[in-house]
Amino acid sequence: MKAAPLHRALMNRSQITPKLVHTGQHYDVRMSAVFFQQLDLPEPDYYLGVSTGTPTQQTAEIMQRFEPILIEEQPDWVVVIGDVTSTLACALAANRLGIRIAHVEAGLRSGDRTMPEEINRILTDALADCLFVTEQAGLDNLRREGINPANVYFVGNVMVDSLIQHRSKASRVNSVRAFGLQSRSYILATMHRPSNVDTQTGLGRILQLIDCASQYRTVVWPVHPRTRANLDKLGLLTQLDTSSNVLLLEPQGYLEFLNLMEHAAVVMTDSGGIQEETTYLRVPCLTFRERTERPVTIELGTNQLVADLNPETARLKLVELLAGRVKPSQLPPLWDGHTADRIVDILVKANEG
């Protein structure tokens, strides 16, 4: 979702030849290939195929497979996005070869260093030559960490670029109608973070949350492969299969999920990106995490945190939201669909300089 608008903006510049590298980290067909198709991304120029192993093993393998490509291509820039294992691994490989690094979505911090993503963000920003920030908190964090402000640019959010470009297409897909739902008649849920889904305690609380929410509305839950595997391993999947007001789905394509999200009464999630998308769509969002690295979604948007997966706290907030007691919200600055163009303008000028 974040690479597509960037690749499109790069392709529109005659002086740039972009090359797309897919590390293979997100390897499920329903969570990778379908996104390429729906977002009109071309086949990757390079596919590294690093799909298994621990984060440490994946980091090492990505670096080993990415380095020969860098040596062959000799790029002016390596653009990395977000905070996943691939982000840090590719930044490390580029740094070793003295190739400039641009980090898209720089400066986000949750303050929780037990999250692998937090370490990825901090280290990637320390290596980057050009840091593209989505919100004011990113500028504040980078300034506090001593990053040279001359290398930092407040450009907006590429995730929103994708959402704006594909919103009408998602409406035509109309997954809401396809699943027999009506707008605002259901709660959309997603859960995938290891801290929530890798233990029996965490999964037990999630099932409590889903059961609680289903007392008020139909709960539509596209189940992440990691979450489904853990539910199955712990023998918890049957509890959901017997619930009459919970609709379990396979992972959805980008367009299908966007349509479901836009028409939900409330979204319950532990995702980072969904906090941003619901803020843009002005759909109430309950995020089941202690902290968020995207504070603007709380300050200006529709997002609220629910710490420690507490079912009673969630129930009280859910009742408020379903009753229409939603706080006023507004769009964060520069979340306007033109972020990718601003990024490419800055990279072109940096290269000319």
XYZ file of C-alpha atoms in Angstrom, residues 5 88 101 106 140 186-187 237 246 276 278:
11
model
C 2.085 5.411 -4.902
C 16.134 -2.455 8.507
C 19.087 5.652 2.167
C 10.470 8.005 9.571
C 9.681 15.926 17.467
C -21.028 -4.490 11.817
C -17.768 -4.229 13.735
C -10.786 -22.023 16.584
C -19.037 -13.655 14.171
C -4.182 5.918 10.049
C -9.649 4.909 9.923
